[in-house]
Short mmCIF file of C-alpha atoms in Angstrom, two decimals:
data_model
loop_
_atom_site.label_atom_id
_atom_site.label_comp_id
_atom_site.label_asym_id
_atom_site.label_seq_id
_atom_site.Cartn_x
_atom_site.Cartn_y
_atom_site.Cartn_z
CA MET A 30 32.65 -49.28 -13.05
CA LYS A 31 32.58 -46.50 -15.38
CA PRO A 32 29.22 -47.04 -16.04
CA VAL A 33 28.43 -46.58 -12.91
CA LEU A 34 30.18 -43.03 -12.57
CA LEU A 35 27.80 -42.69 -16.19
CA LEU A 36 25.00 -43.07 -14.77
CA VAL A 37 25.31 -41.65 -11.87
CA GLY A 38 26.61 -38.97 -13.28
CA LYS A 39 22.71 -38.67 -14.87
CA ASP A 40 21.22 -39.28 -12.26
CA LEU A 41 22.75 -36.27 -9.84
CA ARG A 42 22.49 -34.51 -13.04
CA GLU A 43 18.60 -34.54 -13.13
CA ARG A 44 17.74 -34.62 -9.08
CA LEU A 45 19.57 -31.14 -9.22
CA ARG A 46 17.19 -29.66 -11.60
CA ASP A 47 14.47 -30.47 -9.58
CA ARG A 48 15.04 -28.29 -6.08
CA SER A 49 12.83 -29.85 -3.99
CA LEU A 50 15.97 -31.93 -3.17
CA LEU A 51 17.38 -28.98 -2.06
CA LEU A 52 14.82 -28.44 0.32
CA PHE A 53 14.49 -31.53 1.91
CA ALA A 54 17.72 -32.11 1.81
CA ILE A 55 19.82 -29.06 3.10
CA VAL A 56 16.59 -25.71 3.91
CA VAL A 57 14.01 -27.17 5.60
CA PRO A 58 16.51 -29.49 8.34
CA LEU A 59 18.66 -25.90 8.41
CA VAL A 60 15.16 -24.15 9.03
CA LEU A 61 13.93 -25.99 11.56
CA ALA A 62 17.35 -27.06 13.22
CA PHE A 63 17.04 -22.91 14.06
CA VAL A 64 12.94 -23.51 15.07
CA TYR A 65 14.19 -25.55 17.25
CA ASN A 66 17.35 -24.12 19.19
CA LEU A 67 15.69 -21.37 19.66
CA VAL A 68 12.20 -22.79 21.20
CA LEU A 69 13.83 -25.58 23.06
CA GLY A 70 18.36 -24.82 23.52
CA LYS A 71 17.12 -22.18 26.25
CA ALA A 72 15.17 -24.43 28.84
CA SER A 73 17.54 -27.33 27.80
CA ASP A 74 20.40 -24.18 28.42
CA PRO A 75 18.78 -22.96 31.13
CA ASP A 76 20.18 -18.43 32.45
CA PRO A 77 21.40 -18.43 35.23
CA PHE A 78 19.49 -16.97 38.96
CA HIS A 79 20.50 -13.92 39.06
CA TYR A 80 20.47 -12.52 42.93
CA ALA A 81 20.18 -9.05 45.20
CA VAL A 82 22.18 -9.56 48.42
CA VAL A 83 22.84 -7.07 51.93
CA ASP A 84 25.34 -7.78 54.23
CA LEU A 85 23.52 -6.03 57.25
CA ASP A 86 25.73 -7.95 60.01
CA GLY A 87 29.86 -6.87 58.86
CA GLY A 88 30.52 -10.44 61.03
CA PRO A 89 32.30 -13.69 59.48
CA VAL A 90 29.27 -14.98 59.75
CA ALA A 91 28.18 -13.27 56.90
CA ALA A 92 30.56 -13.01 54.73
CA ALA A 93 31.55 -16.37 54.50
CA PHE A 94 27.45 -17.37 53.10
CA VAL A 95 28.60 -13.71 50.44
CA ASP A 96 32.11 -14.76 50.00
CA GLN A 97 31.94 -18.30 49.80
CA VAL A 98 28.55 -19.41 49.36
CA LEU A 99 27.22 -17.31 46.60
CA GLY A 100 31.49 -16.08 45.27
CA GLY A 101 31.22 -20.20 44.38
CA LEU A 102 27.94 -20.38 43.25
CA ALA A 103 28.88 -17.36 40.87
CA GLU A 104 32.14 -18.54 39.12
CA ASN A 105 30.49 -21.79 38.64
CA ASP A 106 28.07 -19.51 36.52
CA VAL A 107 24.72 -20.33 38.68
CA VAL A 108 23.96 -17.43 39.68
CA ARG A 109 25.05 -14.45 39.17
CA ILE A 110 25.01 -12.02 42.59
CA ARG A 111 24.30 -8.39 42.43
CA ARG A 112 26.00 -6.48 45.66
CA VAL A 113 23.17 -3.68 47.47
CA ALA A 114 23.35 -1.61 50.41
CA SER A 115 20.44 -2.56 52.39
CA ALA A 116 17.66 -3.69 52.52
CA ASP A 117 15.61 -1.35 50.95
CA ALA A 118 17.84 -1.62 47.56
CA ALA A 119 17.50 -5.71 47.28
CA ARG A 120 13.45 -6.41 48.44
CA ALA A 121 12.77 -3.26 45.21
CA LEU A 122 15.36 -5.14 42.61
CA ALA A 123 12.80 -8.08 43.70
CA ARG A 124 9.97 -7.01 43.80
CA ASP A 125 10.08 -5.35 39.97
CA GLY A 126 11.64 -8.04 38.30
CA ASP A 127 15.76 -7.08 38.84
CA VAL A 128 16.83 -11.06 40.25
CA ASP A 129 14.71 -13.24 40.91
CA ALA A 130 15.06 -13.01 44.56
CA ALA A 131 17.34 -11.65 47.48
CA PHE A 132 19.97 -12.22 49.92
CA VAL A 133 18.87 -10.21 53.23
CA LEU A 134 21.80 -10.96 55.67
CA PRO A 135 20.16 -9.13 59.47
CA ALA A 136 22.24 -7.11 61.79
CA GLY A 137 23.45 -9.32 64.69
CA PHE A 138 23.56 -12.59 62.11
CA SER A 139 27.40 -13.52 62.84
CA SER A 140 26.94 -13.13 66.67
CA GLY A 141 23.58 -14.15 67.19
CA VAL A 142 24.41 -17.39 65.82
CA GLY A 143 26.22 -18.96 69.46
CA SER A 144 22.90 -17.81 71.31
CA PRO A 145 19.83 -19.67 71.46
CA THR A 146 17.76 -17.80 69.62
CA PRO A 147 19.74 -16.86 66.26
CA VAL A 148 19.11 -15.00 63.75
CA GLY A 149 18.29 -16.09 60.65
CA ILE A 150 18.87 -15.12 55.98
CA ASP A 151 15.92 -13.51 54.44
CA VAL A 152 15.31 -14.46 50.87
CA VAL A 153 12.42 -12.66 49.41
CA GLY A 154 11.53 -13.11 45.66
CA ASN A 155 10.46 -12.65 42.85
CA VAL A 156 6.99 -13.67 42.64
CA ASP A 157 7.23 -14.67 38.59
CA ALA A 158 10.00 -15.59 39.49
CA PRO A 159 9.24 -19.43 41.45
CA THR A 160 12.17 -21.59 40.86
CA GLY A 161 14.94 -18.93 41.53
CA THR A 162 12.88 -18.02 44.29
CA GLN A 163 13.01 -21.98 45.43
CA VAL A 164 16.44 -21.64 45.27
CA ALA A 165 17.51 -19.01 46.75
CA ALA A 166 15.60 -20.25 49.85
CA ALA A 167 17.82 -23.97 48.88
CA ILE A 168 20.36 -21.72 49.74
CA ALA A 169 20.11 -20.27 52.64
CA ALA A 170 18.53 -23.74 54.35
CA ALA A 171 21.63 -25.57 53.15
CA TYR A 172 24.22 -22.91 54.46
CA ALA A 173 21.64 -22.47 58.11
CA ALA A 174 22.41 -26.84 58.34
CA GLU A 175 25.40 -25.80 58.02
CA LEU A 176 25.88 -22.98 60.69
CA ASN A 177 23.81 -25.51 62.96
CA ALA A 178 26.55 -28.54 62.49
CA ALA A 179 28.78 -26.10 63.51
CA ARG A 180 27.87 -24.54 66.55
CA VAL A 181 27.68 -27.85 67.66
CA ALA A 182 31.41 -27.97 66.85
CA VAL A 183 31.66 -25.40 68.68
CA ALA A 184 29.90 -25.34 71.18
CA ALA A 185 31.34 -28.82 72.51
CA ALA A 186 35.15 -27.20 72.31
CA GLY A 187 33.17 -24.65 75.11
CA THR A 188 32.76 -22.00 73.25
CA SER A 189 30.05 -19.45 71.01
CA ASP A 190 32.21 -16.71 69.54
CA PRO A 191 31.29 -16.11 65.58
CA GLU A 192 35.30 -16.42 65.05
CA ALA A 193 35.12 -19.41 65.37
CA VAL A 194 31.99 -20.27 64.20
CA ALA A 195 32.58 -18.03 61.02
CA ARG A 196 35.98 -20.69 61.00
CA ALA A 197 34.31 -23.78 61.51
CA VAL A 198 32.14 -23.37 58.87
CA SER A 199 34.83 -22.35 56.66
CA ALA A 200 36.99 -26.21 57.18
CA ARG A 201 33.80 -28.27 56.06
CA PRO A 202 32.78 -28.96 52.93
CA ALA A 203 31.19 -26.54 51.01
CA PRO A 204 27.04 -27.16 51.72
CA LEU A 205 26.50 -26.55 47.79
CA SER A 206 29.62 -27.51 44.43
CA VAL A 207 28.73 -27.25 41.09
CA ALA A 208 30.14 -31.11 39.73
CA GLY A 209 30.84 -31.03 35.56
CA ALA A 210 30.61 -34.89 34.38
CA PRO A 211 33.34 -36.68 33.33
CA ALA A 212 34.60 -36.27 29.65
CA THR A 213 33.70 -39.84 29.24
CA MET A 214 30.17 -39.22 30.59
CA LYS A 215 29.12 -35.88 27.99
CA VAL A 216 26.35 -35.16 26.41
CA LEU A 217 25.56 -33.08 23.59
CA ASP A 218 24.60 -29.19 23.47
CA SER A 219 21.27 -29.03 22.98
CA THR A 220 22.14 -26.78 19.94
CA THR A 221 23.82 -29.50 18.38
CA TYR A 222 22.08 -32.00 19.13
CA MET A 223 18.96 -30.47 17.33
CA ALA A 224 21.81 -30.11 14.65
CA ALA A 225 22.41 -33.84 14.02
CA ALA A 226 18.57 -34.11 14.75
CA MET A 227 17.44 -32.44 11.88
CA ALA A 228 20.38 -33.30 9.90
CA ILE A 229 19.52 -36.92 10.55
CA LEU A 230 15.96 -37.21 10.28
CA PHE A 231 15.88 -34.69 6.52
CA LEU A 232 19.04 -37.54 5.64
CA PHE A 233 15.91 -40.53 5.32
CA PHE A 234 14.23 -38.48 2.91
CA SER A 235 17.57 -36.76 0.62
CA VAL A 236 18.23 -39.75 0.04
CA GLN A 237 15.32 -41.80 -1.45
CA ALA A 238 15.69 -39.27 -4.10
CA GLY A 239 18.43 -41.45 -5.34
CA VAL A 240 17.27 -45.18 -4.78
CA SER A 241 13.61 -44.10 -6.07
CA THR A 242 14.66 -43.33 -10.17
CA LEU A 243 14.66 -47.04 -10.84
CA ILE A 244 11.02 -46.93 -10.15
CA ASP A 245 11.09 -43.59 -12.26
CA GLU A 246 13.51 -45.41 -14.80
CA ARG A 247 10.28 -48.02 -15.60
CA THR A 248 7.85 -45.14 -15.39
CA ALA A 249 9.37 -43.19 -17.86
CA GLY A 250 10.42 -46.19 -19.67
CA THR A 251 13.18 -45.18 -19.66
CA LEU A 252 14.40 -48.68 -17.96
CA PRO A 253 13.65 -50.93 -21.14
CA ARG A 254 16.43 -48.31 -22.54
CA LEU A 255 19.53 -49.53 -19.95
CA LEU A 256 18.32 -52.93 -20.12
CA ALA A 257 19.45 -52.77 -23.33
CA LEU A 258 22.45 -51.24 -23.05
CA PRO A 259 25.53 -53.90 -22.81
CA ILE A 260 26.59 -52.75 -19.20
CA PRO A 261 26.62 -54.88 -16.46
CA ARG A 262 22.61 -55.28 -15.09
CA TRP A 263 24.16 -54.62 -11.14
CA SER A 264 25.17 -51.39 -12.32
CA ILE A 265 21.76 -50.20 -12.32
CA LEU A 266 21.13 -50.99 -8.96
CA ALA A 267 24.98 -49.93 -7.73
CA SER A 268 24.50 -47.18 -9.10
CA LYS A 269 21.43 -45.56 -7.87
CA ALA A 270 22.73 -46.55 -4.21
CA LEU A 271 25.48 -44.78 -4.92
CA THR A 272 23.64 -41.68 -6.11
CA SER A 273 22.02 -41.55 -2.67
CA VAL A 274 25.36 -41.55 -1.29
CA VAL A 275 26.90 -39.11 -2.85
CA ILE A 276 23.28 -37.09 -2.98
CA GLY A 277 22.77 -38.29 1.34
CA VAL A 278 27.20 -37.44 2.04
CA ALA A 279 26.20 -34.10 -0.05
CA GLY A 280 23.52 -33.04 1.99
CA THR A 281 24.56 -33.75 5.27
CA ALA A 282 28.92 -31.55 5.48
CA VAL A 283 26.87 -28.67 3.98
CA LEU A 284 24.56 -29.19 7.40
CA VAL A 285 27.35 -29.98 9.33
CA LEU A 286 29.05 -26.96 8.37
CA ALA A 287 26.10 -24.25 8.50
CA THR A 288 25.44 -25.14 11.51
CA SER A 289 28.57 -24.93 13.10
CA VAL A 290 27.92 -21.36 11.58
CA LEU A 291 25.33 -20.33 12.30
CA MET A 292 24.98 -20.99 14.66
CA GLY A 293 27.90 -22.62 16.34
CA ALA A 294 26.62 -26.22 16.55
CA ASP A 295 29.72 -28.04 18.74
CA TRP A 296 30.31 -31.30 16.30
CA GLY A 297 33.16 -33.37 17.61
CA ASN A 298 36.30 -34.83 16.03
CA PRO A 299 35.07 -34.56 12.49
CA PHE A 300 37.79 -38.12 11.69
CA GLY A 301 34.67 -39.52 13.80
CA VAL A 302 31.82 -37.12 12.19
CA ALA A 303 32.62 -38.23 9.14
CA LEU A 304 32.46 -41.88 10.36
CA LEU A 305 29.62 -40.99 11.44
CA VAL A 306 27.61 -39.35 8.13
CA VAL A 307 29.02 -42.11 6.22
CA ALA A 308 27.37 -44.44 8.15
CA GLY A 309 24.62 -43.25 8.19
CA VAL A 310 23.82 -43.30 4.25
CA LEU A 311 24.92 -46.18 4.75
CA ALA A 312 21.99 -47.35 6.60
CA ALA A 313 19.36 -44.16 5.57
CA THR A 314 19.98 -46.24 2.15
CA GLY A 315 19.38 -49.45 2.62
CA ILE A 316 16.22 -49.32 4.68
CA THR A 317 15.21 -46.30 2.26
CA ALA A 318 15.65 -49.05 -0.84
CA ALA A 319 13.61 -51.82 1.30
CA VAL A 320 11.19 -49.44 1.36
CA VAL A 321 10.86 -48.54 -2.16
CA ALA A 322 11.80 -52.55 -2.88
CA THR A 323 7.96 -52.71 -1.20
CA ALA A 324 6.65 -49.71 -3.52
CA ARG A 325 5.33 -50.35 -7.35
CA THR A 326 4.76 -45.89 -7.77
CA ALA A 327 6.82 -43.20 -7.34
CA GLU A 328 3.71 -41.93 -5.17
CA GLN A 329 4.35 -45.17 -3.09
CA ALA A 330 7.54 -44.97 -2.38
CA GLY A 331 7.42 -41.51 -1.08
CA SER A 332 4.19 -42.28 1.71
CA ARG A 333 5.87 -45.69 2.56
CA GLN A 334 9.26 -44.52 2.98
CA ALA A 335 7.93 -40.34 4.90
CA VAL A 336 6.04 -42.97 7.23
CA VAL A 337 8.70 -45.32 8.11
CA ALA A 338 11.68 -42.00 8.43
CA ILE A 339 9.50 -40.33 11.18
CA LEU A 340 8.26 -43.49 13.21
CA LEU A 341 11.82 -44.24 12.86
CA GLY A 342 12.69 -40.46 13.21
CA MET A 343 9.81 -40.23 16.92
CA LEU A 344 11.21 -43.08 18.76
CA GLY A 345 15.35 -42.64 17.75
CA GLY A 346 15.03 -39.37 19.90
CA VAL A 347 15.39 -36.47 17.44
CA PHE A 348 12.56 -34.80 18.16
CA PHE A 349 13.06 -35.02 22.02
CA PRO A 350 16.41 -36.82 23.65
CA VAL A 351 14.26 -40.23 24.68
CA SER A 352 17.67 -41.66 26.62
CA GLN A 353 16.88 -39.86 29.13
CA LEU A 354 12.31 -41.58 29.36
CA GLY A 355 15.18 -45.04 30.01
CA GLY A 356 13.65 -48.33 30.31
CA THR A 357 12.59 -50.02 27.54
CA VAL A 358 11.37 -46.62 25.16
CA THR A 359 15.13 -45.70 25.16
CA ALA A 360 16.29 -50.33 24.49
CA LEU A 361 13.36 -50.04 22.01
CA SER A 362 14.89 -46.41 19.95
CA LEU A 363 18.43 -48.71 19.85
CA LEU A 364 16.45 -50.01 17.02
CA THR A 365 17.06 -46.75 14.53
CA PRO A 366 19.59 -45.93 13.20
CA HIS A 367 18.93 -41.81 14.95
CA ALA A 368 19.68 -43.14 18.17
CA TRP A 369 22.97 -45.16 16.70
CA PHE A 370 23.80 -41.19 14.83
CA LEU A 371 23.34 -39.24 18.14
CA ARG A 372 25.42 -42.03 20.25
CA GLY A 373 28.25 -42.18 18.06
CA LEU A 374 28.46 -37.76 18.51
CA GLY A 375 27.14 -37.74 22.52
CA ASP A 376 30.57 -40.47 22.22
CA LEU A 377 32.07 -38.66 20.36
CA ALA A 378 31.59 -34.65 23.02
CA GLY A 379 33.62 -36.77 25.19
CA GLU A 380 37.43 -37.04 25.50
CA GLY A 381 37.89 -40.78 23.01
CA GLY A 382 39.14 -38.48 19.83
CA ALA A 383 37.56 -40.15 15.88
CA LEU A 384 37.81 -43.42 18.01
CA ALA A 385 35.01 -42.75 20.13
CA ALA A 386 32.70 -43.42 17.00
CA LEU A 387 33.49 -47.16 16.52
CA PRO A 388 31.14 -49.03 17.52
CA ALA A 389 28.45 -46.23 17.04
CA ALA A 390 29.22 -46.23 12.73
CA ALA A 391 29.82 -50.24 13.10
CA VAL A 392 26.45 -50.59 14.32
CA LEU A 393 24.96 -48.23 11.80
CA THR A 394 27.08 -50.17 8.62
CA ALA A 395 25.37 -53.00 9.38
CA PHE A 396 22.51 -51.95 9.70
CA GLY A 397 22.88 -50.83 5.87
CA LEU A 398 24.72 -53.74 4.13
CA VAL A 399 21.16 -55.17 6.59
CA THR A 400 19.01 -53.83 5.66
CA GLY A 401 20.70 -53.48 2.25
CA GLY A 402 20.84 -56.91 1.61
CA VAL A 403 17.21 -57.17 1.97
CA ALA A 404 16.82 -54.65 -0.20
CA LEU A 405 18.82 -55.82 -3.59
CA VAL A 406 16.52 -58.92 -3.33
CA GLY A 407 13.38 -57.10 -4.01
CA LEU A 408 14.65 -54.33 -6.98
CA ARG A 409 16.68 -57.71 -8.48
CA ARG A 410 12.99 -58.18 -10.27
CA GLU A 411 13.99 -54.40 -11.84
CA VAL A 412 16.85 -55.27 -14.27
CA ARG A 413 15.74 -59.12 -14.93
CA THR A 414 15.45 -60.05 -18.92
#
């Protein structure tokens, strides 16, 4: 084992002198994670809709809409409500773009629920916020539907009292509700997804710095000197693979810490994350070694590895979550370590603890063992006498 560690130390010292390794292992993925999070993160985690509301009625039916419907949505941080004193003030806020839309509950709204021609809720939208306006109209329409159902129920009881209608509305299920996904089905937030996606994408570039040194040794003429040393031939191949593993684990660990501190990424259970990182590094090392085994020069190895890394990354969902596409694309993505790495982190977002990462880690390890075996067959020729 001592010869392996000595060779690993030599390769690490040589690679650390090359600043490009630090760029591909840490700097570039960290910067891209920042950029993607700034560009796409807001779209994935939209701000609440901002609405103004004016209650010119003051009756129980209008109060039920403001307090129960809009109040319930505000408690779930879906909307932000701004109460104003007049319809003109509400319309001005919508016109000036201070809110996405305004609800105007006119005078006589409550007393009119029992009449043949009830008064409706006016929705005034901001022309630059069509989505927010459509959501506001949907909220008003949903409440109107509940009102009509309550009116029918109260009328059947032989009364048209607004208080009775309000009580009937209150007794019915909320027309709109927000429900969180079960913990076992939670997915990564956009910040963590971007950080993890860039980490696994560039892991395939950084681990190349280890296994590709075998070609560098041959090109520089130092490989015969290694073969002349009184050490087992397998220790040379093992040292190259171990160098890749050390570089991959160290680089990914730095990215996990940096994105957690600087971006607020939530990677999940530390033991589960460590398990996935090690398994992901093994998979990346095995695939990279298999690609290197097909190359005769360092340039060939670099170009082929770049193509493989980008294609696997795209299919595995590092640029966008392909799992949302479903069907064949989602099934094909499971042929990549990238998809399993991201899936494992998604499993950690639930409540299963570190054990939730075991299935994904097992698949990643299998990727590494299979492709590593293929690489061993090809690279053995490099250390033959």
